[in-house]
Short mmCIF file of C-alpha atoms and ligand atoms in Angstrom, two decimals:
data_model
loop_
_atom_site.label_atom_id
_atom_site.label_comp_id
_atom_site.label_asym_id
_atom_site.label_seq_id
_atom_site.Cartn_x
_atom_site.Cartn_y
_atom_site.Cartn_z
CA UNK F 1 -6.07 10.74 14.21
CA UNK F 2 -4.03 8.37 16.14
CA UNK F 3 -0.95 9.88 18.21
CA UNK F 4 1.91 8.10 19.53
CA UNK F 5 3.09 10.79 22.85
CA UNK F 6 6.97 9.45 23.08
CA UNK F 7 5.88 5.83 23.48
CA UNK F 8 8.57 3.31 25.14
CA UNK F 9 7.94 -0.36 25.44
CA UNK F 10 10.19 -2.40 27.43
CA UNK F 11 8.99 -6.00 27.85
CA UNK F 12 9.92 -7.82 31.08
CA UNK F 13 13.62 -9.35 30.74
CA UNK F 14 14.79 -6.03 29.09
CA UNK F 15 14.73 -5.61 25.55
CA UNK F 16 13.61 -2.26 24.45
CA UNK F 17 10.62 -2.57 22.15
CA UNK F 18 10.20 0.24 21.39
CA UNK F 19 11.85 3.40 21.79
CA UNK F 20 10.39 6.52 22.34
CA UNK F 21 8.14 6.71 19.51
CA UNK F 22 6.22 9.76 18.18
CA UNK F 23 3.72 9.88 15.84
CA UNK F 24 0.44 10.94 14.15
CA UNK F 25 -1.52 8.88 11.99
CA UNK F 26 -4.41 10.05 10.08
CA UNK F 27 -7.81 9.62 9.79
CA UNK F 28 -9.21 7.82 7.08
CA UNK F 29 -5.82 7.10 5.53
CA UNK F 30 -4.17 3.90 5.49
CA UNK F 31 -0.59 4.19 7.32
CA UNK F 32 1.83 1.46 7.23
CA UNK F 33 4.68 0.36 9.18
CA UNK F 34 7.84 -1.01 7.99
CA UNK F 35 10.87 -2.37 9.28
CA UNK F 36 13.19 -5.32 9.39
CA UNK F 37 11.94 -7.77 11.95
CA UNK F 38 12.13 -7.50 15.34
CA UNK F 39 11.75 -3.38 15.26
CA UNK F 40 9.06 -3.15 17.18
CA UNK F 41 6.33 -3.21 14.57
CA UNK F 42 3.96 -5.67 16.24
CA UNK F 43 4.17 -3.97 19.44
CA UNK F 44 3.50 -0.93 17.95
CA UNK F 45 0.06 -1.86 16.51
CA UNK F 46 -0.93 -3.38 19.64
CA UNK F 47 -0.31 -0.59 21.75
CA UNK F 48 -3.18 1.01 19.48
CA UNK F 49 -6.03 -1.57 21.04
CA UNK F 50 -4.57 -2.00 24.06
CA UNK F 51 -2.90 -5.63 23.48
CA UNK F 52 -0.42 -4.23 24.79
CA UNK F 53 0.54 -1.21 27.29
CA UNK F 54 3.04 1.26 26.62
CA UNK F 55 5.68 1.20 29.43
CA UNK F 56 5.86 5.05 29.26
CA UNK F 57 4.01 7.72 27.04
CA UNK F 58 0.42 7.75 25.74
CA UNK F 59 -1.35 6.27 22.70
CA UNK F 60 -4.31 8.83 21.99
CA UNK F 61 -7.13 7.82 19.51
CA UNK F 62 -9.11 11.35 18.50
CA UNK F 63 -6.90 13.07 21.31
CA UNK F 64 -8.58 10.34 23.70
CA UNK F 65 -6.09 8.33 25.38
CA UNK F 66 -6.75 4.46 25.18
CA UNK F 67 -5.48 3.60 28.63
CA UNK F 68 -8.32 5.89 29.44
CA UNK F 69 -10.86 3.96 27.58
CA UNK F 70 -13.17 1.05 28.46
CA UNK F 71 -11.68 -1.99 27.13
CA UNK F 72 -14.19 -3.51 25.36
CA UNK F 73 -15.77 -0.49 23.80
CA UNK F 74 -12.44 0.71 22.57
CA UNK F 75 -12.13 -2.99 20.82
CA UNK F 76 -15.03 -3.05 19.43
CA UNK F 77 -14.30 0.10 17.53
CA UNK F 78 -10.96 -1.24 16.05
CA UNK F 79 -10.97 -4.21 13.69
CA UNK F 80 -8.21 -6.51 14.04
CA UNK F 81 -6.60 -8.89 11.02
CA UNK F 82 -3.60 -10.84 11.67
CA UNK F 83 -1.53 -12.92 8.94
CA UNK F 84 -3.14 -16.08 9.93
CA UNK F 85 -6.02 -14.64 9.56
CA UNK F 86 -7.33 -16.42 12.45
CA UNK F 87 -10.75 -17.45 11.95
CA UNK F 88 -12.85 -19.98 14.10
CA UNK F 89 -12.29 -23.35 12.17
CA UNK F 90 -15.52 -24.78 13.73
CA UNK F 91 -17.76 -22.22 12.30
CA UNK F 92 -18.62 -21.65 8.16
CA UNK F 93 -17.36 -18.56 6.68
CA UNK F 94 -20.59 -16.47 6.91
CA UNK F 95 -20.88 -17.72 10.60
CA UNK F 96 -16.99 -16.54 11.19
CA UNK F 97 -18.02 -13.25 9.44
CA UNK F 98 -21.37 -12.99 11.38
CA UNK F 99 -20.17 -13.53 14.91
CA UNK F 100 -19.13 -10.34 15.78
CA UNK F 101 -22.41 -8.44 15.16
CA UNK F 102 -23.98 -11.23 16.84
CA UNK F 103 -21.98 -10.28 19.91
CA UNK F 104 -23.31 -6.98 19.52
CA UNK F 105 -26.31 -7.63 19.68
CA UNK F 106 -28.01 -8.66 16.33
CA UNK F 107 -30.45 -10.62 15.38
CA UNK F 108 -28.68 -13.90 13.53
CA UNK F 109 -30.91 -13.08 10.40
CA UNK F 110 -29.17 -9.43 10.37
CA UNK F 111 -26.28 -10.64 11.11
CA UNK F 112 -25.79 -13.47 8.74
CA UNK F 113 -27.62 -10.96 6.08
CA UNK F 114 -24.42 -8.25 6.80
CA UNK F 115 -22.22 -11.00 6.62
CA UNK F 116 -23.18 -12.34 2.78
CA UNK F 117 -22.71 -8.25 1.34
CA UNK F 118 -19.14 -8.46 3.26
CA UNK F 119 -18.08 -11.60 1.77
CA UNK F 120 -19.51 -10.13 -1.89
CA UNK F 121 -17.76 -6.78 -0.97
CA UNK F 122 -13.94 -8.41 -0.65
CA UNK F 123 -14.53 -11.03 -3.36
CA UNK F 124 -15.86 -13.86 -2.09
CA UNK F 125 -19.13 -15.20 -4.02
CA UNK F 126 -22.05 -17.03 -2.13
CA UNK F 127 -21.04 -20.07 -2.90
CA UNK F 128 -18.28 -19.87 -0.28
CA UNK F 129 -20.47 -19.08 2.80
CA UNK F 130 -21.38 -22.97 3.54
CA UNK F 131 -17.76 -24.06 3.64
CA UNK F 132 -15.40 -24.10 6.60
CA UNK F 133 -12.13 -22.48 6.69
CA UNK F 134 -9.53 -25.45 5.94
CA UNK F 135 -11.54 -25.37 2.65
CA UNK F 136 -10.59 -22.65 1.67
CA UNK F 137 -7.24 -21.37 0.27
CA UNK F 138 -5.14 -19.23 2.18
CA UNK F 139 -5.96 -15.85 -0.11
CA UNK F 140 -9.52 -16.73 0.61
CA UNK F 141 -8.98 -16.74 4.17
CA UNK F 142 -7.33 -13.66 4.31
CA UNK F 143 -10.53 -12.04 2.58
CA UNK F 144 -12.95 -13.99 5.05
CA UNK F 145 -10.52 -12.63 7.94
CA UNK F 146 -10.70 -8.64 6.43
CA UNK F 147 -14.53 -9.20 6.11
CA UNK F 148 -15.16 -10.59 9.85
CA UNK F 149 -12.51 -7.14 10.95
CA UNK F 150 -14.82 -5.02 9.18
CA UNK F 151 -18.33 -6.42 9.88
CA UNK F 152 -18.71 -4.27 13.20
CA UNK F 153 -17.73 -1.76 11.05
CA UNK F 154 -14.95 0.03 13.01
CA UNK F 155 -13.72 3.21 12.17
CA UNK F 156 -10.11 1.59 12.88
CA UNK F 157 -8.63 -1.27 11.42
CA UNK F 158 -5.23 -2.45 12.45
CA UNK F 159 -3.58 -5.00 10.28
CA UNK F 160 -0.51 -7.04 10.95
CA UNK F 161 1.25 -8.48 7.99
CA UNK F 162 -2.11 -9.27 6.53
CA UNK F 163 -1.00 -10.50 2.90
CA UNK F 164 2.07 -11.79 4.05
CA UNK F 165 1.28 -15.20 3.75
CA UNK F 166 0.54 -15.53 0.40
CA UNK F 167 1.69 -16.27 -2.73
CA UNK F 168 2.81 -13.01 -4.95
CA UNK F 169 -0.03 -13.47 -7.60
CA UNK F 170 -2.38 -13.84 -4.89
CA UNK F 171 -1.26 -10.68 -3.22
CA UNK F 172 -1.31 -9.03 -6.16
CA UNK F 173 -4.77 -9.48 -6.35
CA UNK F 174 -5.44 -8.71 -2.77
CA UNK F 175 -3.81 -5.40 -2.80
CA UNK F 176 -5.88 -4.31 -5.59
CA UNK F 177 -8.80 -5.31 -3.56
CA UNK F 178 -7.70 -3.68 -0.16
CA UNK F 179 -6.74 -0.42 -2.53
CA UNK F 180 -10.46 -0.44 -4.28
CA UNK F 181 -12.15 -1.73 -0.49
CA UNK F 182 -10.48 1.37 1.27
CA UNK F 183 -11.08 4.04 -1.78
CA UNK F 184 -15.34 3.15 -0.54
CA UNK F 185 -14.34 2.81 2.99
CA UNK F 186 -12.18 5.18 4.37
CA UNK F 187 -10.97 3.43 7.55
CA UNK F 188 -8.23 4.74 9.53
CA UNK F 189 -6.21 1.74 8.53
CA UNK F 190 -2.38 1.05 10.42
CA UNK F 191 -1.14 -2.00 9.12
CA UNK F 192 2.06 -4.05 9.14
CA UNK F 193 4.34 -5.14 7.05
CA UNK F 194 8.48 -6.30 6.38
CA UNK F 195 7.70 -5.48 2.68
CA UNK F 196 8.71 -1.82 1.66
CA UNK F 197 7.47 -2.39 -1.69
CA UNK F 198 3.87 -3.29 -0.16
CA UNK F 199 3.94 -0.72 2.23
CA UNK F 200 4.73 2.30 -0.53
CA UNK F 201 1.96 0.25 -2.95
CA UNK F 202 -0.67 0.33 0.06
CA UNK F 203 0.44 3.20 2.13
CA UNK F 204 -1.06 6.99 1.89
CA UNK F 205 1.91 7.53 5.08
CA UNK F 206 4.98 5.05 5.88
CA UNK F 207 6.79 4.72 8.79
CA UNK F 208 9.81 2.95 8.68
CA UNK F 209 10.92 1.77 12.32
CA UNK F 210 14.56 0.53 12.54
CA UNK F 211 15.80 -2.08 14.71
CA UNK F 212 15.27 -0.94 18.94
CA UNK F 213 11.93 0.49 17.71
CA UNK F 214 13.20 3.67 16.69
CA UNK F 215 11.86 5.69 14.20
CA UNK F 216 13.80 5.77 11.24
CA UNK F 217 11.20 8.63 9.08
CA UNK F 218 7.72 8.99 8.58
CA UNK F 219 6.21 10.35 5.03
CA UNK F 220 4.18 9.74 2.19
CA UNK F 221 5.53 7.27 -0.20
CA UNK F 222 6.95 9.66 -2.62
CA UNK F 223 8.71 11.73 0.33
CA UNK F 224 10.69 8.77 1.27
CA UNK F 225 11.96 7.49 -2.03
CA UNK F 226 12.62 11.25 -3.31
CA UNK F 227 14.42 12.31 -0.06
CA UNK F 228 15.43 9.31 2.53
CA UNK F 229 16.36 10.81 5.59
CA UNK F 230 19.56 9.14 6.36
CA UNK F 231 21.34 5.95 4.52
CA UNK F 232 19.20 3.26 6.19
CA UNK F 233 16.13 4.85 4.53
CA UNK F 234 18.12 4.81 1.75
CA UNK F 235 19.56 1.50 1.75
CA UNK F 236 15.88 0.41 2.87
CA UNK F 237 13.92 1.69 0.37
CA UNK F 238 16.36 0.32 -2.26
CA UNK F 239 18.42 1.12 -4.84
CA UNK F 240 16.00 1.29 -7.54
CA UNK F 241 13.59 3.87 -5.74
CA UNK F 242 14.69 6.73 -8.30
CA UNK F 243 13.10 4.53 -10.97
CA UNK F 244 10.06 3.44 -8.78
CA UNK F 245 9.49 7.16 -8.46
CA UNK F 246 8.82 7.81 -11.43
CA UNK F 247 5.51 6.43 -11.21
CA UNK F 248 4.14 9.34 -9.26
CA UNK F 249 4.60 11.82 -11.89
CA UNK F 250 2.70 12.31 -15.33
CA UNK F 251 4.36 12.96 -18.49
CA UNK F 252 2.10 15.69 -18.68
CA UNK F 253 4.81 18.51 -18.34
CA UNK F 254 7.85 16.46 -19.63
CA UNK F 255 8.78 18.76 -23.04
CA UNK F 256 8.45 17.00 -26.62
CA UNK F 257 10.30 17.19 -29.78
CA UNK F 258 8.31 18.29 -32.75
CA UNK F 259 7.66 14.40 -34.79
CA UNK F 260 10.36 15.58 -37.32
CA UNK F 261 13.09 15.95 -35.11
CA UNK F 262 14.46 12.54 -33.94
CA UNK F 263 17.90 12.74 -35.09
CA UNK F 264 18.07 10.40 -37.76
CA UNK F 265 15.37 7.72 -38.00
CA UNK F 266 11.86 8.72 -39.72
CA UNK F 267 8.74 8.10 -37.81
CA UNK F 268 6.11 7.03 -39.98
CA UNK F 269 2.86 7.74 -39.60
CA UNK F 270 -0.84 6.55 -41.31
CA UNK F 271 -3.27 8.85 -42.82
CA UNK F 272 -4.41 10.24 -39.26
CA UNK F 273 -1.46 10.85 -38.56
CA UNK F 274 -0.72 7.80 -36.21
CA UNK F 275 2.74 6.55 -35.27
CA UNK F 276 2.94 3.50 -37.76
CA UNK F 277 6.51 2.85 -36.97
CA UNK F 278 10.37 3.94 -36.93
CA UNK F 279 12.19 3.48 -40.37
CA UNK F 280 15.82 3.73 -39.63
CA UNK F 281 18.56 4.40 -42.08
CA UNK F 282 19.63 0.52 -42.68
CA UNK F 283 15.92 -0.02 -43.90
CA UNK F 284 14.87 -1.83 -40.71
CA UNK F 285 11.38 -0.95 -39.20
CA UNK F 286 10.15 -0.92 -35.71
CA UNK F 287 6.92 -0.47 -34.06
CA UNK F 288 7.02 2.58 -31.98
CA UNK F 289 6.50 3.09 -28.21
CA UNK F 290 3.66 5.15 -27.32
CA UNK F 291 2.32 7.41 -24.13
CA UNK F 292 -0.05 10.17 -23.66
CA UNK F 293 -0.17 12.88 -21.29
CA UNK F 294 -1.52 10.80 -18.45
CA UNK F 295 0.71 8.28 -18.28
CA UNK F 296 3.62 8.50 -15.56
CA UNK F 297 7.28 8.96 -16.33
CA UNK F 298 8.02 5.50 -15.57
CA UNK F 299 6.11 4.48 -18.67
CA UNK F 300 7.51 7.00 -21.12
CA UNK F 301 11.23 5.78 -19.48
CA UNK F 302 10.46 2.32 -20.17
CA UNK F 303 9.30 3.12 -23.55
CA UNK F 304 12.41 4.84 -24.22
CA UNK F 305 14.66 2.52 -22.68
CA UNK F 306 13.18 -0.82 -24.65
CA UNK F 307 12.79 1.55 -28.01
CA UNK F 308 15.18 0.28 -30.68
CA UNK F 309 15.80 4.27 -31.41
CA UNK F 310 15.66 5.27 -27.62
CA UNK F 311 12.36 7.59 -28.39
CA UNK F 312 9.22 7.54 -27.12
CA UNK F 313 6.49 8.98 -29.00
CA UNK F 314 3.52 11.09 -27.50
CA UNK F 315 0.24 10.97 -29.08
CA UNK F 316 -3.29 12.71 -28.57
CA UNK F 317 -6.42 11.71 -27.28
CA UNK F 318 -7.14 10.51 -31.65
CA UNK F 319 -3.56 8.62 -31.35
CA UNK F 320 -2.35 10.93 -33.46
CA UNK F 321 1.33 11.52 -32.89
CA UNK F 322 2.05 14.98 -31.35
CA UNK F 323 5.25 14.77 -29.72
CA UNK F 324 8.86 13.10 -29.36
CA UNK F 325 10.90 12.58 -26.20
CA UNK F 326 14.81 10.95 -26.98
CA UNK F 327 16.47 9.35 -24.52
CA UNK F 328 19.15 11.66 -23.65
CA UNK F 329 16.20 14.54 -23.24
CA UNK F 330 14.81 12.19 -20.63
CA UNK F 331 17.89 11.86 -18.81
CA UNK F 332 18.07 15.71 -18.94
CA UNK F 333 14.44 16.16 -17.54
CA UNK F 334 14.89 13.95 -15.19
CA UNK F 335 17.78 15.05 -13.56
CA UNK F 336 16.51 19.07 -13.30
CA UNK F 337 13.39 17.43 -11.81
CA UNK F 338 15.61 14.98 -8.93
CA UNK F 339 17.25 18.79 -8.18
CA UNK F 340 14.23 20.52 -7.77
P1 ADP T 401 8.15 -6.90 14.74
O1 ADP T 401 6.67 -7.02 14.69
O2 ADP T 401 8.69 -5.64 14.15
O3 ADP T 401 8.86 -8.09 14.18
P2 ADP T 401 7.80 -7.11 17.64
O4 ADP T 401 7.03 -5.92 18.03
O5 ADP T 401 7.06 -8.40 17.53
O6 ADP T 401 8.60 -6.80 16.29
O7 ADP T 401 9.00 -7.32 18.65
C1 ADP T 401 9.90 -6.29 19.01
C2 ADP T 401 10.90 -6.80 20.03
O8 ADP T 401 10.25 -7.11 21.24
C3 ADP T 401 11.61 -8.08 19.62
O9 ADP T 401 12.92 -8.02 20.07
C4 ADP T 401 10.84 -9.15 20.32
O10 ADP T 401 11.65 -10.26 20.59
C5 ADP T 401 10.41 -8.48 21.59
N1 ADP T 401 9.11 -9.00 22.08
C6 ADP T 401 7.96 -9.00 21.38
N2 ADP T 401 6.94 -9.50 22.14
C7 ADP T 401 7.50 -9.80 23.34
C8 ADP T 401 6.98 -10.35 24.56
N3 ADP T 401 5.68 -10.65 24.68
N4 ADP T 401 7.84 -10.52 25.57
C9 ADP T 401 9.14 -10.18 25.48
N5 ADP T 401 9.70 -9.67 24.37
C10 ADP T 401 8.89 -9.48 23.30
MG1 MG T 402 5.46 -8.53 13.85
#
């Protein structure tokens, strides 16, 4: 666990960096910090290696405090990945990724052999090991910059806006990679970011820092968009977080309509008993929207929502239809389940 003890920064010339800050992070989780820029953010993450020194207040790694540590010991258990990624533009990838377990004291051979099943394990195939870093493009980089933070293997990784400077397809695809990386690993990740949709995507805890470096709330991802402490959380989180929601929950107690009872149009169904499609009374047909148990209540409400008849139809593990949810019965579960 990492605890921030009432931490103030105040950099020379004044401004307060942050403000009395409190807070535990936990092991093996990834936590991430949000906030508009300027909040403190940065400073925050580099109080946790020692970058940086709290003016007042104590940053404690396992209850140890880090001003208490030796430097370079306490480094070398925390990988560091900035948005830049930073890597050494003189050396090839697998020499970039290879350096730090050099430091420590590995043979090259063991070394450079670490450093090829890193590159594999965030997505990079041998055939980029040769090359330099301006060859590569800047998702690439990001991935050689993750798998040089990770080849001492820390048990603490600290990332500062790490996907930030890339493309949205690319950091699509690099979130699904951190998310599958960390599901094997199980760092104690803190990262960085301005993005609130990022950090509830990445994040198993979010703190949202406002601007000072005060601490706006601190929760799982579902805690902040189902109860936002105050309007800037709120406001923050944006105004669409009741539908984001949605996505945490399964459909798996949302109550069905037997197939006969959608109020006017006739689902019809094959043989097996498989939604063919809606025939409404003006003769027009219409495939029907489909969900199972498992799937979240966003689904079902997007199904509903785009259906021509506003019904979503469940089916069974044989796709056989089994259920009906209309729109307005939606509307109704959802609303008991926001006042829960
Ligand atoms: P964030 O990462 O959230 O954008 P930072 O932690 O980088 O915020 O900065 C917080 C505040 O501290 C800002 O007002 C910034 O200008 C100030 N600041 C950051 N680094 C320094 C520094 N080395 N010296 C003086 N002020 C700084
Ligand atoms: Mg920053």
């Amino acid at each position: 666990m990492i605890t921030f003890e009432d931490v103030v920064k105040i950099y020379p010339g004044g401004s307060t960096a942050v403000d009395h800050l409190s807070l535990e992070l936990p092991t093996g989780k990834t936590t991430v910090l949000v906030g508009p820029s300027g909040c403190g953010k940065t400073t925050s993450l580099r109080m946790i290696n020692r970058m940086v020194s709290p003016s007042s207040g104590r940053v404690l790694i396992d209850g140890k405090d880090v001003a208490q540590q030796d430097e370079a010991l306490l480094r070398r258990s925390i990988g560091y990945v900035i948005q830049s990624a930073g890597l050494f533009p003189h050396r090839t990838v697998l020499d970039n990724v290879a350096t730090v377990p050099m430091l420590l004291g590995q043979s090259k051979k063991q070394a450079r052999a670490a450093a090829a099943g890193l590159l594999e394990r965030v997505g990079l195939s041998a055939e980029f090991a040769g090359r330099y870093p301006a060859q590569l493009s800047g998702g690439q980089q990001q991935r050689v910059g993750v798998a040089r933070a990770l080849a001492a293997d820390p048990p603490v990784m600290l990332m500062d806006e790490p996907f930030s400077a890339v493309d949205p397809v690319v950091r699509e695809g690099l979130h699904r990679e951190f998310l599958r990386l960390q599901q094997e690993l199980g760092k104690t990740i803190v990262m960085v970011t301005h993005d609130i949709d990022e950090a509830i995507k990445l994040g198993d805890v979010v703190v949202i820092l406002r601007q000072g470096g005060r601490l706006a709330q601190i929760g799982t991802p579902r805690e902040l968009l189902e109860h936002p402490a105050d309007e800037f959380v709120a406001e923050f989180v944006g105004r669409d977080r009741g539908l984001r929601s949605l996505s945490f929950d399964t459909a798996d107690d949302l109550p069905v309509r037997p197939v006969t009872d959608a109020g006017g149009p006739e689902l019809v169904l094959d043989a097996a008993g498989r939604p063919v499609g809606w025939k409404t009374a003006d003769g027009t047909e219409d495939t029907a929207g489909t969900f199972t148990r498992a799937d979240s209540l966003r689904v079902v409400t997007d199904l509903a929502i785009t259906s021509p008849v506003g019904i979503a139809v469940r089916v069974g593990p044989d796709g056989a239809a089994d259920g009906l949810v209309r729109h307005h019965d939606l509307v109704d579960h959802l609303a008991a389940r926001r006042s829960r």
